[in-house]
Short mmCIF file of C-alpha atoms and ligand atoms in Angstrom, two decimals:
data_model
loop_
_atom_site.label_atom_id
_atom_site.label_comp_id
_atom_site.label_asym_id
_atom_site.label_seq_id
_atom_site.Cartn_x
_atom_site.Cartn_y
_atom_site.Cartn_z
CA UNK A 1 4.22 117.34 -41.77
CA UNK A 2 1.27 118.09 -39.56
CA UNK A 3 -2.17 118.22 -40.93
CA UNK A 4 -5.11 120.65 -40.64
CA UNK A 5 -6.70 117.99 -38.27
CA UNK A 6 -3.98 118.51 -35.64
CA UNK A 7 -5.62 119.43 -32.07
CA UNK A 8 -5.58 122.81 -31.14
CA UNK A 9 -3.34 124.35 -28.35
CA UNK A 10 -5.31 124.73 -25.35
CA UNK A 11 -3.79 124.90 -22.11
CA UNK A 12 -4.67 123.85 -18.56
CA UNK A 13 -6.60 126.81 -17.94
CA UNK A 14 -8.68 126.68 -21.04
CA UNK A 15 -6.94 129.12 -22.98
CA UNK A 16 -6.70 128.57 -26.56
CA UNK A 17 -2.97 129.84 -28.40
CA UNK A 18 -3.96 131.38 -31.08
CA UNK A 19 -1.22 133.77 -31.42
CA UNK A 20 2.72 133.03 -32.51
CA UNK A 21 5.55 135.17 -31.82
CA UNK A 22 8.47 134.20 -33.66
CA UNK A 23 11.74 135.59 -33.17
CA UNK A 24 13.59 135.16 -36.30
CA UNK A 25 17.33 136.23 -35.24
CA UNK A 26 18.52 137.49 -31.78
CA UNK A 27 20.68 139.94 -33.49
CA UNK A 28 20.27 143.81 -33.99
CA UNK A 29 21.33 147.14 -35.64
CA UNK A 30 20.42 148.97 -32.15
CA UNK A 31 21.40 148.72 -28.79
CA UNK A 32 18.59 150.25 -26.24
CA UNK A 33 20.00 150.70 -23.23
CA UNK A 34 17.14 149.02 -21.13
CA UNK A 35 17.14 146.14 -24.21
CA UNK A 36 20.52 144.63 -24.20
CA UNK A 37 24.25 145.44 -22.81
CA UNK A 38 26.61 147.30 -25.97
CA UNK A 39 28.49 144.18 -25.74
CA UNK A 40 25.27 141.74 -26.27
CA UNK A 41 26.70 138.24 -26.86
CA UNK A 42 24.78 136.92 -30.34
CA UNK A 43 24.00 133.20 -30.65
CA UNK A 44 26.77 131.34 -32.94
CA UNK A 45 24.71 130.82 -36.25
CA UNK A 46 24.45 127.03 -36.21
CA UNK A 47 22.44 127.01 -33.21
CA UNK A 48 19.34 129.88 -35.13
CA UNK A 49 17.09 127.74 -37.12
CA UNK A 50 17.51 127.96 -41.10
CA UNK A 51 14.28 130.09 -42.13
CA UNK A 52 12.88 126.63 -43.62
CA UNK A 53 12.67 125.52 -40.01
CA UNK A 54 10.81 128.51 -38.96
CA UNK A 55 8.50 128.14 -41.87
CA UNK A 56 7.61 124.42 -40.93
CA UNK A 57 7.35 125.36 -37.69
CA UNK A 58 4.94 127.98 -38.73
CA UNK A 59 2.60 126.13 -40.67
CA UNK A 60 3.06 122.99 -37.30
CA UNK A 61 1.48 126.21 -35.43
CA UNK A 62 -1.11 126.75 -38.11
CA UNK A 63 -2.41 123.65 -38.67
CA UNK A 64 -2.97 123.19 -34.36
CA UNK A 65 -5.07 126.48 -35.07
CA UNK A 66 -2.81 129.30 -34.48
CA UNK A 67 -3.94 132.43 -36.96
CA UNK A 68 -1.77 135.58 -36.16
CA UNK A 69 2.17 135.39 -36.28
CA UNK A 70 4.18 138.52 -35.39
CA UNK A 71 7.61 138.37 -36.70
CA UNK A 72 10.00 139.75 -34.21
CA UNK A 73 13.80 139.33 -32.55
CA UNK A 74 16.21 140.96 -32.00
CA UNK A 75 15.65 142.61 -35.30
CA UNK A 76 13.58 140.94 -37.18
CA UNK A 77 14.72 142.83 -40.32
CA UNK A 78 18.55 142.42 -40.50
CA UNK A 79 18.24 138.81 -40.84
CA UNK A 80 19.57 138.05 -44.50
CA UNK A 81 16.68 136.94 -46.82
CA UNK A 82 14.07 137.60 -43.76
CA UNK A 83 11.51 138.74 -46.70
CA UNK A 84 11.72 134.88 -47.81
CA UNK A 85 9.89 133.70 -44.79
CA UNK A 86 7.29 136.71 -44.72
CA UNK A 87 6.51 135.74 -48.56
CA UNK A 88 6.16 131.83 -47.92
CA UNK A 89 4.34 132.86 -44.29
CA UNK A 90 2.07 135.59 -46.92
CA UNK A 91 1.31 132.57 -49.21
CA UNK A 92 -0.98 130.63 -46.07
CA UNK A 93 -3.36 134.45 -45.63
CA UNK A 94 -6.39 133.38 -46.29
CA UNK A 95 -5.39 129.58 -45.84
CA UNK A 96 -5.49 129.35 -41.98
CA UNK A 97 -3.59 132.43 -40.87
CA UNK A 98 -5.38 135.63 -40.98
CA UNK A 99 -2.67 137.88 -40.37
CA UNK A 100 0.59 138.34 -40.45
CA UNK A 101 2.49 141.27 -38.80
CA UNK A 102 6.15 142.42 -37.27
CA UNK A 103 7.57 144.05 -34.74
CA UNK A 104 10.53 146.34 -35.81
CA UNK A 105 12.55 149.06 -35.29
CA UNK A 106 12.44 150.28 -38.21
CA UNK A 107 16.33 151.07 -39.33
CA UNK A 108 15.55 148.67 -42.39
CA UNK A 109 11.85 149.89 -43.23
CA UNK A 110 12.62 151.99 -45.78
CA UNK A 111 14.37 149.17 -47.85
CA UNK A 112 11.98 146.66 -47.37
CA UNK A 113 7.84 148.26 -47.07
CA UNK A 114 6.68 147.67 -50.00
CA UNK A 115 8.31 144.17 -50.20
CA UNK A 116 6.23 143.32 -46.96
CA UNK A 117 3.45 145.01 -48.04
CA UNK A 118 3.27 142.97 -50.93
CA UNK A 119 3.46 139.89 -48.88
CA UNK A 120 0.77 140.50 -47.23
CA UNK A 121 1.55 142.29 -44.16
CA UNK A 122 -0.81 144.70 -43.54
CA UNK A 123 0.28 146.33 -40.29
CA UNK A 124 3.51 146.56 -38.61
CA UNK A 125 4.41 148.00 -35.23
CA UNK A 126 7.63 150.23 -35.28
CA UNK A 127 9.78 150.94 -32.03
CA UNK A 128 10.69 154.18 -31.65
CA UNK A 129 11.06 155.69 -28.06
CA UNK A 130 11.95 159.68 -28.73
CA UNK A 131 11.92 161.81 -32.17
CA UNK A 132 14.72 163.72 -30.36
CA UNK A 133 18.11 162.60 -32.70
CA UNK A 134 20.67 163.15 -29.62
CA UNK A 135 18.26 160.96 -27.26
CA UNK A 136 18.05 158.56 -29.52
CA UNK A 137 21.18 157.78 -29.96
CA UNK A 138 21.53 158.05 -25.98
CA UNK A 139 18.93 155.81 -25.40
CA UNK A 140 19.82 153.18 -28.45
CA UNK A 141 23.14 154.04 -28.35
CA UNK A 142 23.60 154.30 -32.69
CA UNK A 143 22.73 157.46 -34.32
CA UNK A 144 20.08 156.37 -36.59
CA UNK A 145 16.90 158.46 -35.72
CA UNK A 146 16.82 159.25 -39.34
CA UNK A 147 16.98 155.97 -40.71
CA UNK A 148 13.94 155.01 -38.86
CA UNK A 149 11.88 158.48 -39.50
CA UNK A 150 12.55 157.64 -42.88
CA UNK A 151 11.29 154.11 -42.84
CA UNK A 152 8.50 154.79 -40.79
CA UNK A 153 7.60 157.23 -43.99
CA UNK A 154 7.97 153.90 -46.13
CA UNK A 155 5.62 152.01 -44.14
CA UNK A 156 2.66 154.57 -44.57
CA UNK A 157 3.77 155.45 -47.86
CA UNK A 158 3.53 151.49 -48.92
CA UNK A 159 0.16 151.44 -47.22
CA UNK A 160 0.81 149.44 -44.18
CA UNK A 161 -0.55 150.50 -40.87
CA UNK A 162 1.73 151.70 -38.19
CA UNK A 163 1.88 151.57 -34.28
CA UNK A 164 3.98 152.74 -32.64
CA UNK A 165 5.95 151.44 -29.35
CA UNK A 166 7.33 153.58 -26.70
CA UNK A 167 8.84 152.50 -23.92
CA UNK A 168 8.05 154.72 -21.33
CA UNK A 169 11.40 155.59 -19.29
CA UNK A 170 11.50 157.91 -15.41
CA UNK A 171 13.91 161.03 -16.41
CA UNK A 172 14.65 159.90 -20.64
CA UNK A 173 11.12 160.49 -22.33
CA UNK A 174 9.27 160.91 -20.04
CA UNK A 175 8.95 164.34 -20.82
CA UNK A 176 8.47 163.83 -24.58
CA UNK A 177 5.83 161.89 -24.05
CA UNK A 178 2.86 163.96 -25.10
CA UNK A 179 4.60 165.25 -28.07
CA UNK A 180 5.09 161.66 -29.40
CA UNK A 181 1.56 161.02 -28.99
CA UNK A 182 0.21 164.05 -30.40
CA UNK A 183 3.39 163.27 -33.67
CA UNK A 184 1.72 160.07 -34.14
CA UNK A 185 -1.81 160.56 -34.01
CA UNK A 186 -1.38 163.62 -36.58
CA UNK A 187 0.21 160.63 -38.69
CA UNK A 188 -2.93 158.19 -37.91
CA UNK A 189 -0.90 155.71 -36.02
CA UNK A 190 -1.96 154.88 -32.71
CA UNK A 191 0.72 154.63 -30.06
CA UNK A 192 1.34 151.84 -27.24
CA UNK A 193 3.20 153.19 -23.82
CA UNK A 194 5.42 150.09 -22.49
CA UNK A 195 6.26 149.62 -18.83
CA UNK A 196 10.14 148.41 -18.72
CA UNK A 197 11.09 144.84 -17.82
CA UNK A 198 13.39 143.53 -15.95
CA UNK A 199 14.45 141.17 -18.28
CA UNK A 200 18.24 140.26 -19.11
CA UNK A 201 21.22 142.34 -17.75
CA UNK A 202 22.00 145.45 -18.44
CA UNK A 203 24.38 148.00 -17.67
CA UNK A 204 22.48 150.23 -15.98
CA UNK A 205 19.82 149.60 -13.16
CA UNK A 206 16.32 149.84 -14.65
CA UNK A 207 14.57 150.55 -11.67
CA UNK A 208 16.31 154.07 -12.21
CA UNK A 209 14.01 154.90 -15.11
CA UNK A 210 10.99 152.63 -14.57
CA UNK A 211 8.27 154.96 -15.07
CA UNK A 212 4.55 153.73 -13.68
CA UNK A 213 1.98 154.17 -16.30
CA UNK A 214 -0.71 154.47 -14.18
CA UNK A 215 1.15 158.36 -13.63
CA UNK A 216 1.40 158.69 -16.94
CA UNK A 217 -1.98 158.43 -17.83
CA UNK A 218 -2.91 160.83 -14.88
CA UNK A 219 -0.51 163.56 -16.48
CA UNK A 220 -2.15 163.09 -19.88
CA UNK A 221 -5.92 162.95 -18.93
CA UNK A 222 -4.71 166.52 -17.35
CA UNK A 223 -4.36 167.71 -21.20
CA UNK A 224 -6.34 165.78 -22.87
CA UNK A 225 -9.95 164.05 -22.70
CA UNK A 226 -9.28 160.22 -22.51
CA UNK A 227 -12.24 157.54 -22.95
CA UNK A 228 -11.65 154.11 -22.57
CA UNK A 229 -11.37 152.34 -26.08
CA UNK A 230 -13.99 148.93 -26.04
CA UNK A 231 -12.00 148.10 -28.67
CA UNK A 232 -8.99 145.50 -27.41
CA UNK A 233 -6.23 144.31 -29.93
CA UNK A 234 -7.05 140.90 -27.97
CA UNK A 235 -3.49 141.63 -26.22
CA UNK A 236 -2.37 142.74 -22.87
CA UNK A 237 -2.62 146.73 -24.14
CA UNK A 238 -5.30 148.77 -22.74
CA UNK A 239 -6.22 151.58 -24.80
CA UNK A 240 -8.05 154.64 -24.62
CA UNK A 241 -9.11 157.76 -27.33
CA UNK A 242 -8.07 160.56 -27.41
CA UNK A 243 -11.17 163.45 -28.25
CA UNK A 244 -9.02 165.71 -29.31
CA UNK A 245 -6.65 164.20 -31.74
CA UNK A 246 -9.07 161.25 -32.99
CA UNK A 247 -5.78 158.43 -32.30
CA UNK A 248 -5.55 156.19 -29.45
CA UNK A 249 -3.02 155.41 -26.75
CA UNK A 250 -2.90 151.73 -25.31
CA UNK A 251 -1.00 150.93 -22.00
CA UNK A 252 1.07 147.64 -21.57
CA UNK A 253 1.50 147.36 -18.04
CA UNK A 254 2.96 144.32 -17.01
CA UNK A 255 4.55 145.67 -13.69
CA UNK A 256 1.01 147.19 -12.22
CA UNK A 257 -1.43 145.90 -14.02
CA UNK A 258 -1.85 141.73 -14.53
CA UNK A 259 -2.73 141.33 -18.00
CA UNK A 260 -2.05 137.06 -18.07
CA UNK A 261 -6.30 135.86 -17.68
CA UNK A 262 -6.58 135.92 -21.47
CA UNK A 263 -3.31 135.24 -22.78
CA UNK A 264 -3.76 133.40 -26.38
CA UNK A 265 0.16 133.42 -27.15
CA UNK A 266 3.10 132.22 -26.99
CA UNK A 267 6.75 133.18 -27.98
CA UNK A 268 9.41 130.88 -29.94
CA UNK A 269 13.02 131.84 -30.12
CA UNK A 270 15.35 132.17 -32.73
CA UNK A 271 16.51 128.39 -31.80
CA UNK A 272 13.76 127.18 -31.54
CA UNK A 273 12.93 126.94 -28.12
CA UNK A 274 8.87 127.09 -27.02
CA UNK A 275 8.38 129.71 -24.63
CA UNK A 276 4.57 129.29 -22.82
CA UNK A 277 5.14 133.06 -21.01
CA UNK A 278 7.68 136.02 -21.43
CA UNK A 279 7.48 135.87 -17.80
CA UNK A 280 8.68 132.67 -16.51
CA UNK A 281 11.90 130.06 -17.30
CA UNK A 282 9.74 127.18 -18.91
CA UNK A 283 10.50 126.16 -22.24
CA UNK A 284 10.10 123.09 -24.68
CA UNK A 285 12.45 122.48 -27.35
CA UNK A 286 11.13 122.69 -31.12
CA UNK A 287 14.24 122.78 -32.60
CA UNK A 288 15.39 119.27 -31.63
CA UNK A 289 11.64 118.12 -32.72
CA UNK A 290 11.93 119.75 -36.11
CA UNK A 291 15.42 117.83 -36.48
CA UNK A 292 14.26 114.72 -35.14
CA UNK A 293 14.12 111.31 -37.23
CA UNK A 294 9.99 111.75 -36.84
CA UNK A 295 9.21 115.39 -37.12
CA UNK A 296 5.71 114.84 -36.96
CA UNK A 297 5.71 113.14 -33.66
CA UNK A 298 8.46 114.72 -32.05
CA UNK A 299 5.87 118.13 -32.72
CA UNK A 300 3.20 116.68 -31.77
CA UNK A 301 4.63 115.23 -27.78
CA UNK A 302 6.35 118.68 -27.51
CA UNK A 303 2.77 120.96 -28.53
CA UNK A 304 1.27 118.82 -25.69
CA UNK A 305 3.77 119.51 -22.94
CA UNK A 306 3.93 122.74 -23.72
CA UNK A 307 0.32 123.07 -23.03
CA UNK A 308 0.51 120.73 -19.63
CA UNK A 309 3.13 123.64 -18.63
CA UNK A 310 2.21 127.02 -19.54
CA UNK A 311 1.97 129.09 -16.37
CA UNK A 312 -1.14 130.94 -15.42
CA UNK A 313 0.73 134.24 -14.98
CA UNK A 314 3.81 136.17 -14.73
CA UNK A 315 5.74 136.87 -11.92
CA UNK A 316 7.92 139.74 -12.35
CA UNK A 317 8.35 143.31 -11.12
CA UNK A 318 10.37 145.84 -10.23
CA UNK A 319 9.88 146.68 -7.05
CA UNK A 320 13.61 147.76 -5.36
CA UNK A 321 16.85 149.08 -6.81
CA UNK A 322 19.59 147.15 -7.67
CA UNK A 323 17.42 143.76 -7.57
CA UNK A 324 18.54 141.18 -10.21
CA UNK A 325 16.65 141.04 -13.06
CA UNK A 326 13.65 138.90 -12.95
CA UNK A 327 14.98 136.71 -15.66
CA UNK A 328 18.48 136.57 -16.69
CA UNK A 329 16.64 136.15 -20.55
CA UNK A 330 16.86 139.54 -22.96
CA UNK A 331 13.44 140.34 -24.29
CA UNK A 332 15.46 140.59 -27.58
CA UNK A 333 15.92 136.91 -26.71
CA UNK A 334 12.61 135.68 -26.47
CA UNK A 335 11.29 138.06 -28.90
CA UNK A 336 9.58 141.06 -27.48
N1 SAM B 401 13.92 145.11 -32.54
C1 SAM B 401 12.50 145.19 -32.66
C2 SAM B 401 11.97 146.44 -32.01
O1 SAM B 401 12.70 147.07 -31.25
O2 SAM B 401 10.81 146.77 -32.26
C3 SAM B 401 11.75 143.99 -32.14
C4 SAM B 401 12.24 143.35 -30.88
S1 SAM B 401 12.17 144.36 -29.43
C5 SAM B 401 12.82 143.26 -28.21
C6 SAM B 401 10.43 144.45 -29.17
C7 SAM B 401 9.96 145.48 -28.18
O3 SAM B 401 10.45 145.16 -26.92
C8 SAM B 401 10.40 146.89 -28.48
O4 SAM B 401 9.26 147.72 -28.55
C9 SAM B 401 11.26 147.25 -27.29
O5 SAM B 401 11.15 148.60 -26.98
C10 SAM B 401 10.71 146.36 -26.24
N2 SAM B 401 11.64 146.04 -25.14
C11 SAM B 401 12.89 145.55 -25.21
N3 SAM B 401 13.40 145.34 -23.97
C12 SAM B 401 12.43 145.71 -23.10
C13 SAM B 401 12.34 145.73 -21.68
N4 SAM B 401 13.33 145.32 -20.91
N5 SAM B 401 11.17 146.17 -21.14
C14 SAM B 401 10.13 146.58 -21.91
N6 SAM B 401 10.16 146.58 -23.26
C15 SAM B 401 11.30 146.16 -23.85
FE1 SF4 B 402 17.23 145.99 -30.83
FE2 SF4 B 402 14.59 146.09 -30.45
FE3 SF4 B 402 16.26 145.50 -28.41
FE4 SF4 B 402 16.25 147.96 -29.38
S1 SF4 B 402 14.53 146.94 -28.39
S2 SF4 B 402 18.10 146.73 -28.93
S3 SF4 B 402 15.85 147.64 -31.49
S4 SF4 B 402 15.91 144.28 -30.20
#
């Protein structure tokens, strides 16, 4: 298997990958409307990798110098024995990675916090778009507000650190908005606003409820005194502080703001397949390297065109109703 000498992933424009996300299963408990369609069409099981793949995989990332992995999907907690990988991922803390985190929504939280936090997670960022329970289930289509609340309770009680990830949607929560912020601050999570994607069809038109955050921001510097944070997460969110609550409130803004100078990441699917940008069609398969005669090699060639291809930015916006989506791929896909 690949050794800590392996040459780091740098691309064409000199930025080093540094960061993995890793979609474990495509599948989920939820359905958000501006995610996936109700009837979402699930990979057939022999095509996921077994979660011994993903964990060679992971440590082929490693070893070429890549120290955060985010866990994600789909769902990254409904995959059966899911807390497997985050123990054998936990095991290389300290040796090479220096953190190890999820994205989730949270349904399964409750179940499995102290399990992660044991691992060796020590922060976690939880979807959660509305605290309202009819809304909720409007907007994910399953009744399961409580479920999450509940979890999201789990994760603080187990000691991980939250943050929380609202989409930001024209006409749903838009309206909510301030009262999330102010919910989650009083809890000491900070709180990342989302511009919507167009990413993967859906049934409704998402230009209907893309909400700018630039107006956002406007509406809640009218209530509250905003500074800009120096601190960066080393991601595409922005963030500012809020004076008088103490949390802070980052903005991903993918539509109107660029955020692709400094990318250090790149995504992986649940098959495998090397994604250099959420934003654009190129790919590199990982899956048929892993399951290759010469695994070693086979990672090594595909690493390297993956770094001759990874696109200086994305592309995408949504900038008329009705258009097609940018990319026919779910983010629940690629991993968001
Ligand atoms: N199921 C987990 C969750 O919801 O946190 C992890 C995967 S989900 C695809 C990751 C994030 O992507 C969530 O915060 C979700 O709200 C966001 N997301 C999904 N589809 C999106 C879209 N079309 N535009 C913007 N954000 C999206
Ligand atoms: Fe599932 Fe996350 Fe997509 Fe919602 S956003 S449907 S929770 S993958």
């Amino acid at each position: 298997m690949s050794t800590p000498s392996a040459s780091p992933l740098v691309d064409r424009f000199d930025r080093r990958i540094t960061y993995l996300r890793l979609s474990v299963t495509d599948r989920c408990d939820l359905r958000c409307a501006y995610c996936m369609p109700e009837r979402m069409e699930f990979l057939p099981r022999a095509e996921v990798l077994t979660l011994e793949e993903m964990h060679r995989m992971a440590l082929a990332f490693i070893a070429r110098g890549v120290t955060k992995i985010r866990l994600t999907g789909g769902e990254p907690l409904v995959r059966r024995d899911m807390i497997e990988l985050v123990r054998a991922l936990g095991r290389k803390l300290g040796d090479g990675l220096e953190e190890l985190t999820l994205t989730t929504n949270g349904t399964r939280l409750a179940e499995l916090a102290d399990d992660l936090r044991a691992a060796g997670v020590d922060r976690i960022n939880v979807s959660l778009d509305t605290r309202d329970p009819a809304l909720f289930a409007r907007l994910s289509r399953r009744d399961m507000l409580g479920q999450v609340l509940d979890g999201i309770a789990a994760a603080k009680a187990a000691g991980l650190r939250v943050k929380i990830n609202t989409v930001a949607l024209k006409g749903r929560n838009e309206h909510e908005i301030p009262s999330l912020v102010g919910w989650a601050h009083g809890e000491g999570f900070d709180l990342t606003l989302i511009e919507v994607m167009p990413l993967g069809e859906v049934e409704g038109d998402r230009f209907d409820h893309y909400l700018p955050l630039d107006a956002v921001r406007r509406d809640l510097a009218a209530r509250w005194t905003l500074t800009d944070s120096v601190a960066s997460s080393g991601g595409p969110a922005r963030y500012v502080e809020v004076a008088e609550t103490g949390g802070r409130i980052g903005f991903i803004t993918p539509l109107t703001g660029n955020f692709c100078a400094g990318c250090n990441r790149v995504r992986v699917t649940a098959t495998g397949q090397l994604f250099m940008c959420l934003g654009g069609e190129g790919k590199v398969d990982l899956r048929a390297a892993l399951r290759s005669d010469d695994p070693d090699t086979a990672l090594a060639e595909a690493f390297a065109r993956a770094m001759g291809e990874k696109p200086e930015r994305h592309h995408f916006a949504i900038d008329a109703p009705g258009a097609a989506p940018a990319l026919l791929r779910h983010m629940s896909t690629t991993g968001g």
